[in-house]
GROMACS .gro file of C-alpha atoms in nm:
model
  311
    1MET     CA    1   0.928   1.000  -1.922
    2PRO     CA    2   0.941   1.309  -1.697
    3PRO     CA    3   1.209   1.572  -1.745
    4GLU     CA    4   1.497   1.609  -1.504
    5LYS     CA    5   1.362   1.693  -1.160
    6ASP     CA    6   1.474   2.000  -0.966
    7ASP     CA    7   1.327   2.218  -0.692
    8ARG     CA    8   1.069   2.356  -0.936
    9TYR     CA    9   0.934   2.021  -1.045
   10PRO     CA   10   0.566   1.985  -0.946
   11VAL     CA   11   0.426   1.690  -0.752
   12SER     CA   12   0.065   1.605  -0.667
   13VAL     CA   13   0.006   1.400  -0.352
   14VAL     CA   14  -0.311   1.188  -0.360
   15ILE     CA   15  -0.446   1.036  -0.037
   16PRO     CA   16  -0.765   0.829  -0.006
   17VAL     CA   17  -0.923   0.916   0.329
   18LEU     CA   18  -1.206   0.804   0.555
   19ASN     CA   19  -1.254   0.966   0.895
   20ALA     CA   20  -0.891   1.080   0.895
   21GLU     CA   21  -0.929   1.353   1.158
   22ALA     CA   22  -0.675   1.192   1.391
   23TYR     CA   23  -0.410   1.165   1.120
   24LEU     CA   24  -0.445   1.478   0.906
   25PRO     CA   25  -0.278   1.749   1.119
   26ALA     CA   26   0.054   1.562   1.149
   27LEU     CA   27   0.041   1.432   0.792
   28LEU     CA   28  -0.033   1.766   0.626
   29LEU     CA   29   0.233   1.937   0.836
   30ALA     CA   30   0.493   1.677   0.736
   31LEU     CA   31   0.402   1.716   0.368
   32LYS     CA   32   0.436   2.093   0.379
   33ARG     CA   33   0.779   2.066   0.541
   34GLN     CA   34   0.928   1.867   0.253
   35VAL     CA   35   1.242   2.009   0.094
   36PRO     CA   36   1.359   2.139  -0.143
   37ARG     CA   37   0.991   2.202  -0.215
   38PRO     CA   38   0.661   2.070  -0.078
   39PRO     CA   39   0.402   1.919  -0.313
   40GLN     CA   40   0.225   2.152  -0.554
   41GLU     CA   41  -0.112   2.014  -0.443
   42ILE     CA   42  -0.258   1.764  -0.199
   43ILE     CA   43  -0.574   1.582  -0.306
   44LEU     CA   44  -0.782   1.397  -0.047
   45VAL     CA   45  -1.023   1.147  -0.201
   46ASP     CA   46  -1.284   1.123   0.073
   47SER     CA   47  -1.517   0.825   0.109
   48MET     CA   48  -1.789   1.031   0.280
   49SER     CA   49  -1.617   1.090   0.615
   50THR     CA   50  -1.842   1.168   0.910
   51ASP     CA   51  -1.579   1.335   1.130
   52ARG     CA   52  -1.389   1.665   1.080
   53THR     CA   53  -1.174   1.539   0.791
   54ARG     CA   54  -1.323   1.777   0.534
   55GLU     CA   55  -1.327   2.071   0.774
   56LEU     CA   56  -0.959   2.029   0.861
   57ALA     CA   57  -0.860   1.994   0.495
   58GLU     CA   58  -1.054   2.291   0.361
   59VAL     CA   59  -0.871   2.543   0.580
   60GLU     CA   60  -0.533   2.431   0.444
   61ALA     CA   61  -0.391   2.606   0.139
   62GLY     CA   62  -0.316   2.377  -0.153
   63VAL     CA   63  -0.544   2.098  -0.029
   64ARG     CA   64  -0.846   1.976  -0.229
   65VAL     CA   65  -1.113   1.730  -0.119
   66ILE     CA   66  -1.289   1.508  -0.373
   67PRO     CA   67  -1.584   1.310  -0.231
   68ILE     CA   68  -1.658   0.966  -0.375
   69GLN     CA   69  -1.912   0.693  -0.313
   70ASN     CA   70  -1.883   0.320  -0.388
   71PHE     CA   71  -1.524   0.306  -0.264
   72SER     CA   72  -1.267   0.060  -0.389
   73HIS     CA   73  -0.895   0.097  -0.336
   74GLY     CA   74  -0.834   0.118  -0.710
   75ARG     CA   75  -1.119   0.358  -0.781
   76ALA     CA   76  -1.025   0.608  -0.509
   77ARG     CA   77  -0.671   0.629  -0.640
   78ASN     CA   78  -0.776   0.654  -1.004
   79VAL     CA   79  -1.011   0.943  -0.919
   80GLY     CA   80  -0.728   1.129  -0.747
   81VAL     CA   81  -0.481   1.066  -1.029
   82GLN     CA   82  -0.727   1.190  -1.290
   83ALA     CA   83  -0.790   1.507  -1.090
   84ALA     CA   84  -0.421   1.581  -1.033
   85SER     CA   85  -0.240   1.843  -1.236
   86SER     CA   86   0.124   1.740  -1.190
   87PRO     CA   87   0.333   1.501  -1.402
   88ILE     CA   88   0.447   1.316  -1.089
   89ILE     CA   89   0.197   1.155  -0.852
   90VAL     CA   90   0.275   1.052  -0.496
   91LEU     CA   91   0.022   0.819  -0.337
   92MET     CA   92  -0.007   0.776   0.039
   93THR     CA   93  -0.244   0.629   0.293
   94GLN     CA   94  -0.389   0.848   0.565
   95ASP     CA   95  -0.212   0.660   0.845
   96ALA     CA   96   0.140   0.693   0.705
   97VAL     CA   97   0.359   0.994   0.784
   98PRO     CA   98   0.699   1.091   0.637
   99ARG     CA   99   0.983   1.036   0.882
  100ASP     CA  100   1.185   1.336   0.764
  101THR     CA  101   1.182   1.635   0.531
  102PHE     CA  102   1.362   1.453   0.247
  103TRP     CA  103   1.108   1.170   0.214
  104MET     CA  104   0.947   1.302  -0.106
  105ALA     CA  105   1.265   1.417  -0.281
  106ARG     CA  106   1.426   1.077  -0.230
  107LEU     CA  107   1.112   0.896  -0.342
  108ILE     CA  108   1.071   1.078  -0.674
  109GLU     CA  109   1.441   1.104  -0.763
  110PRO     CA  110   1.468   0.765  -0.946
  111LEU     CA  111   1.160   0.825  -1.165
  112GLY     CA  112   1.243   0.847  -1.532
  113HIS     CA  113   1.586   0.688  -1.491
  114ASP     CA  114   1.663   0.338  -1.616
  115ASN     CA  115   1.301   0.287  -1.728
  116VAL     CA  116   1.164   0.329  -1.372
  117VAL     CA  117   0.801   0.448  -1.370
  118ALA     CA  118   0.711   0.382  -1.005
  119THR     CA  119   0.893   0.381  -0.672
  120PHE     CA  120   0.792   0.299  -0.316
  121SER     CA  121   0.922   0.384   0.029
  122ARG     CA  122   1.055   0.193   0.322
  123GLN     CA  123   0.804   0.156   0.607
  124VAL     CA  124   0.908   0.156   0.973
  125PRO     CA  125   0.672   0.074   1.261
  126ARG     CA  126   0.527   0.306   1.520
  127SER     CA  127   0.651   0.267   1.874
  128ASP     CA  128   0.338   0.073   1.973
  129ALA     CA  129   0.362  -0.185   1.693
  130ARG     CA  130   0.336  -0.548   1.796
  131PRO     CA  131   0.641  -0.774   1.738
  132MET     CA  132   0.474  -0.951   1.443
  133GLU     CA  133   0.422  -0.618   1.269
  134GLN     CA  134   0.780  -0.515   1.344
  135PHE     CA  135   0.909  -0.836   1.191
  136TYR     CA  136   0.690  -0.802   0.882
  137LEU     CA  137   0.806  -0.447   0.814
  138GLN     CA  138   1.177  -0.511   0.869
  139THR     CA  139   1.156  -0.819   0.645
  140SER     CA  140   0.943  -0.671   0.366
  141PHE     CA  141   1.097  -0.323   0.375
  142PRO     CA  142   1.467  -0.372   0.456
  143VAL     CA  143   1.729  -0.102   0.493
  144ASP     CA  144   1.930  -0.240   0.200
  145GLY     CA  145   1.863  -0.100  -0.146
  146PRO     CA  146   1.752   0.050  -0.370
  147VAL     CA  147   1.604  -0.257  -0.539
  148ARG     CA  148   1.504  -0.231  -0.904
  149ARG     CA  149   1.253  -0.484  -1.038
  150GLU     CA  150   1.183  -0.574  -1.399
  151GLN     CA  151   1.035  -0.873  -1.577
  152GLY     CA  152   1.330  -0.943  -1.800
  153SER     CA  153   1.300  -1.259  -2.008
  154LYS     CA  154   1.054  -1.434  -1.772
  155GLN     CA  155   0.710  -1.521  -1.903
  156ALA     CA  156   0.530  -1.343  -1.618
  157PRO     CA  157   0.631  -1.146  -1.307
  158SER     CA  158   0.669  -1.354  -0.992
  159LEU     CA  159   0.513  -1.259  -0.657
  160SER     CA  160   0.844  -1.109  -0.544
  161ASP     CA  161   0.868  -0.910  -0.868
  162MET     CA  162   0.515  -0.778  -0.814
  163PHE     CA  163   0.579  -0.666  -0.457
  164PHE     CA  164   0.491  -0.297  -0.434
  165SER     CA  165   0.319  -0.076  -0.177
  166ASN     CA  166   0.128   0.245  -0.238
  167VAL     CA  167   0.125   0.325   0.133
  168SER     CA  168   0.395   0.564   0.008
  169ALA     CA  169   0.477   0.552  -0.361
  170ALA     CA  170   0.558   0.780  -0.654
  171PHE     CA  171   0.454   0.742  -1.017
  172VAL     CA  172   0.485   0.897  -1.356
  173ARG     CA  173   0.127   1.022  -1.402
  174GLU     CA  174   0.127   0.940  -1.772
  175THR     CA  175   0.194   0.576  -1.685
  176LEU     CA  176  -0.088   0.568  -1.430
  177LEU     CA  177  -0.330   0.710  -1.685
  178ARG     CA  178  -0.223   0.448  -1.939
  179HIS     CA  179  -0.224   0.166  -1.681
  180PRO     CA  180  -0.483   0.262  -1.416
  181PHE     CA  181  -0.546   0.065  -1.099
  182ASP     CA  182  -0.792  -0.222  -1.123
  183GLU     CA  183  -1.109  -0.091  -0.959
  184THR     CA  184  -1.263  -0.437  -0.917
  185LEU     CA  185  -0.998  -0.576  -0.681
  186ILE     CA  186  -1.076  -0.616  -0.313
  187MET     CA  187  -0.721  -0.496  -0.235
  188GLY     CA  188  -0.372  -0.541  -0.384
  189GLU     CA  189  -0.432  -0.283  -0.658
  190ASP     CA  190  -0.070  -0.169  -0.615
  191GLN     CA  191   0.066  -0.515  -0.687
  192GLN     CA  192  -0.166  -0.552  -0.984
  193PHE     CA  193  -0.027  -0.224  -1.117
  194ALA     CA  194   0.329  -0.347  -1.069
  195ARG     CA  195   0.250  -0.669  -1.254
  196THR     CA  196   0.097  -0.470  -1.541
  197VAL     CA  197   0.384  -0.225  -1.588
  198LEU     CA  198   0.649  -0.494  -1.550
  199SER     CA  199   0.474  -0.695  -1.819
  200ALA     CA  200   0.468  -0.381  -2.036
  201GLY     CA  201   0.848  -0.356  -2.015
  202TYR     CA  202   0.887  -0.093  -1.743
  203ALA     CA  203   1.065  -0.117  -1.407
  204THR     CA  204   0.969  -0.041  -1.046
  205LEU     CA  205   1.208   0.051  -0.766
  206TYR     CA  206   1.213   0.012  -0.388
  207GLN     CA  207   1.371   0.324  -0.238
  208PRO     CA  208   1.468   0.259   0.127
  209ASP     CA  209   1.612   0.609   0.171
  210SER     CA  210   1.256   0.741   0.154
  211VAL     CA  211   1.093   0.643   0.483
  212VAL     CA  212   0.742   0.662   0.626
  213ILE     CA  213   0.618   0.562   0.969
  214HIS     CA  214   0.331   0.320   0.926
  215SER     CA  215   0.200   0.016   1.111
  216HIS     CA  216  -0.122  -0.140   1.238
  217ARG     CA  217  -0.246  -0.291   1.562
  218TYR     CA  218  -0.520  -0.515   1.429
  219PRO     CA  219  -0.724  -0.720   1.676
  220LEU     CA  220  -0.714  -1.093   1.608
  221ARG     CA  221  -1.045  -1.095   1.422
  222SER     CA  222  -0.914  -0.828   1.185
  223VAL     CA  223  -0.587  -1.021   1.140
  224PHE     CA  224  -0.791  -1.318   1.021
  225ARG     CA  225  -1.010  -1.108   0.791
  226ARG     CA  226  -0.715  -0.918   0.642
  227TYR     CA  227  -0.536  -1.241   0.550
  228VAL     CA  228  -0.857  -1.370   0.396
  229ASP     CA  229  -0.870  -1.066   0.168
  230SER     CA  230  -0.497  -1.058   0.100
  231VAL     CA  231  -0.483  -1.417  -0.023
  232TYR     CA  232  -0.803  -1.375  -0.222
  233ALA     CA  233  -0.654  -1.064  -0.387
  234ILE     CA  234  -0.330  -1.244  -0.476
  235ARG     CA  235  -0.528  -1.529  -0.630
  236THR     CA  236  -0.733  -1.278  -0.831
  237ILE     CA  237  -0.421  -1.104  -0.960
  238LYS     CA  238  -0.216  -1.420  -1.014
  239THR     CA  239  -0.474  -1.678  -1.111
  240ASP     CA  240  -0.232  -1.973  -1.104
  241HIS     CA  241  -0.144  -1.914  -0.736
  242THR     CA  242  -0.221  -2.226  -0.530
  243VAL     CA  243  -0.220  -2.336  -0.166
  244ALA     CA  244   0.113  -2.506  -0.236
  245ASP     CA  245   0.256  -2.175  -0.360
  246THR     CA  246   0.142  -2.004  -0.041
  247ALA     CA  247   0.289  -2.282   0.172
  248SER     CA  248   0.625  -2.278  -0.005
  249THR     CA  249   0.686  -1.915   0.088
  250GLY     CA  250   0.477  -1.905   0.405
  251VAL     CA  251   0.652  -2.181   0.595
  252THR     CA  252   0.993  -2.019   0.553
  253TYR     CA  253   0.854  -1.684   0.666
  254LEU     CA  254   0.676  -1.832   0.968
  255MET     CA  255   0.988  -2.015   1.084
  256ALA     CA  256   1.187  -1.691   1.072
  257GLU     CA  257   0.906  -1.501   1.242
  258ALA     CA  258   0.876  -1.758   1.521
  259TRP     CA  259   1.251  -1.747   1.584
  260PHE     CA  260   1.235  -1.365   1.601
  261ILE     CA  261   0.953  -1.383   1.859
  262LEU     CA  262   1.131  -1.650   2.062
  263ARG     CA  263   1.461  -1.458   2.075
  264ARG     CA  264   1.340  -1.100   2.102
  265HIS     CA  265   0.988  -1.109   2.252
  266PRO     CA  266   0.942  -1.436   2.446
  267LEU     CA  267   0.672  -1.291   2.672
  268THR     CA  268   0.444  -1.244   2.372
  269ILE     CA  269   0.452  -1.613   2.273
  270PRO     CA  270   0.097  -1.688   2.400
  271TYR     CA  271  -0.046  -1.398   2.200
  272TYR     CA  272   0.172  -1.491   1.903
  273ALA     CA  273   0.022  -1.841   1.904
  274LEU     CA  274  -0.327  -1.691   1.874
  275HIS     CA  275  -0.208  -1.449   1.607
  276LEU     CA  276  -0.054  -1.736   1.411
  277CYS     CA  277  -0.379  -1.935   1.427
  278ALA     CA  278  -0.576  -1.634   1.301
  279LYS     CA  279  -0.328  -1.579   1.019
  280VAL     CA  280  -0.317  -1.942   0.902
  281ALA     CA  281  -0.696  -1.971   0.919
  282GLY     CA  282  -0.730  -1.651   0.718
  283VAL     CA  283  -0.489  -1.775   0.451
  284LEU     CA  284  -0.677  -2.103   0.413
  285ALA     CA  285  -1.013  -1.925   0.398
  286GLY     CA  286  -0.876  -1.689   0.135
  287HIS     CA  287  -0.809  -1.987  -0.091
  288ILE     CA  288  -1.175  -2.092  -0.092
  289LEU     CA  289  -1.349  -1.757  -0.046
  290GLU     CA  290  -1.523  -1.738  -0.384
  291ARG     CA  291  -1.673  -2.084  -0.330
  292LEU     CA  292  -1.859  -1.976  -0.017
  293PRO     CA  293  -2.207  -1.818  -0.004
  294THR     CA  294  -2.197  -1.439  -0.021
  295CYS     CA  295  -2.362  -1.410   0.318
  296VAL     CA  296  -2.063  -1.597   0.464
  297THR     CA  297  -1.799  -1.410   0.265
  298ARG     CA  298  -1.922  -1.075   0.393
  299HIS     CA  299  -1.854  -1.186   0.750
  300LEU     CA  300  -1.514  -1.335   0.672
  301SER     CA  301  -1.386  -1.040   0.466
  302LEU     CA  302  -1.235  -0.722   0.611
  303HIS     CA  303  -1.376  -0.541   0.306
  304SER     CA  304  -1.736  -0.658   0.345
  305TYR     CA  305  -1.865  -0.384   0.112
  306HIS     CA  306  -1.684  -0.558  -0.175
  307TRP     CA  307  -1.944  -0.835  -0.167
  308GLN     CA  308  -2.252  -0.613  -0.186
  309SER     CA  309  -2.468  -0.700  -0.485
  310ASP     CA  310  -2.549  -0.336  -0.566
  311ARG     CA  311  -2.189  -0.232  -0.628
   0.00000   0.00000   0.00000
């Protein structure tokens, strides 16, 4: 476990990037404004960007760029963790930005207390986020907390126990080295990590006082493809997860979501109907993905590179 944290305690921030030119200036500025102290180092794990990502990073003090090929979500993060020099690791995505100057201090504060080895932030949407994204974030990342998760006496962590997001998360580096991310997963490497450490007797913690701004505006085709990959990833991590399991939680969520749209955003109902069709179709496809020919899977999956035979 890490020693007591104070304003001298070092933190390494690791961020997988790909063509992050549009995001880096605001993100790096927000990181360097953290108090009581900014991170000791910022490591960008770059999947061969073709824009000015590397150029922008290399002029910033305390920022390192590590190029990688054959990207996977787990591999990029493992490479960054292994290269980091600090006992605390903060992982982010390139399109998330801290909402205030206390984001990092609040995120790392619970580490080492009450067996907590990993924490994650609350996510709030950008001003242009669609209503469905707003609802997802306020439901999945509520204001109430913190919420500590542990396996306890259960045989295996449930899906709700496993919920974790490395869009903005902090870790004890020693734990990440002992329990690295699964590099073979299409996505969901953060939830696989949570399942692993919970099963090993540790705890994770949701820290809503640490806030990042992060949301997406996926077109409908990408909504479909993302749900394909998300369900496939869950089934890979939790091999006993069935269509019935998805339905038992999904129906309740969809009813609440539909009521939110009806009450708060009635003018978006036609688009919501299309979004709902894309989402449901993606979920169903995700349950049969491995049974389809690879040439089909590549077109259905948002992460088409995952299905390349030469990886």
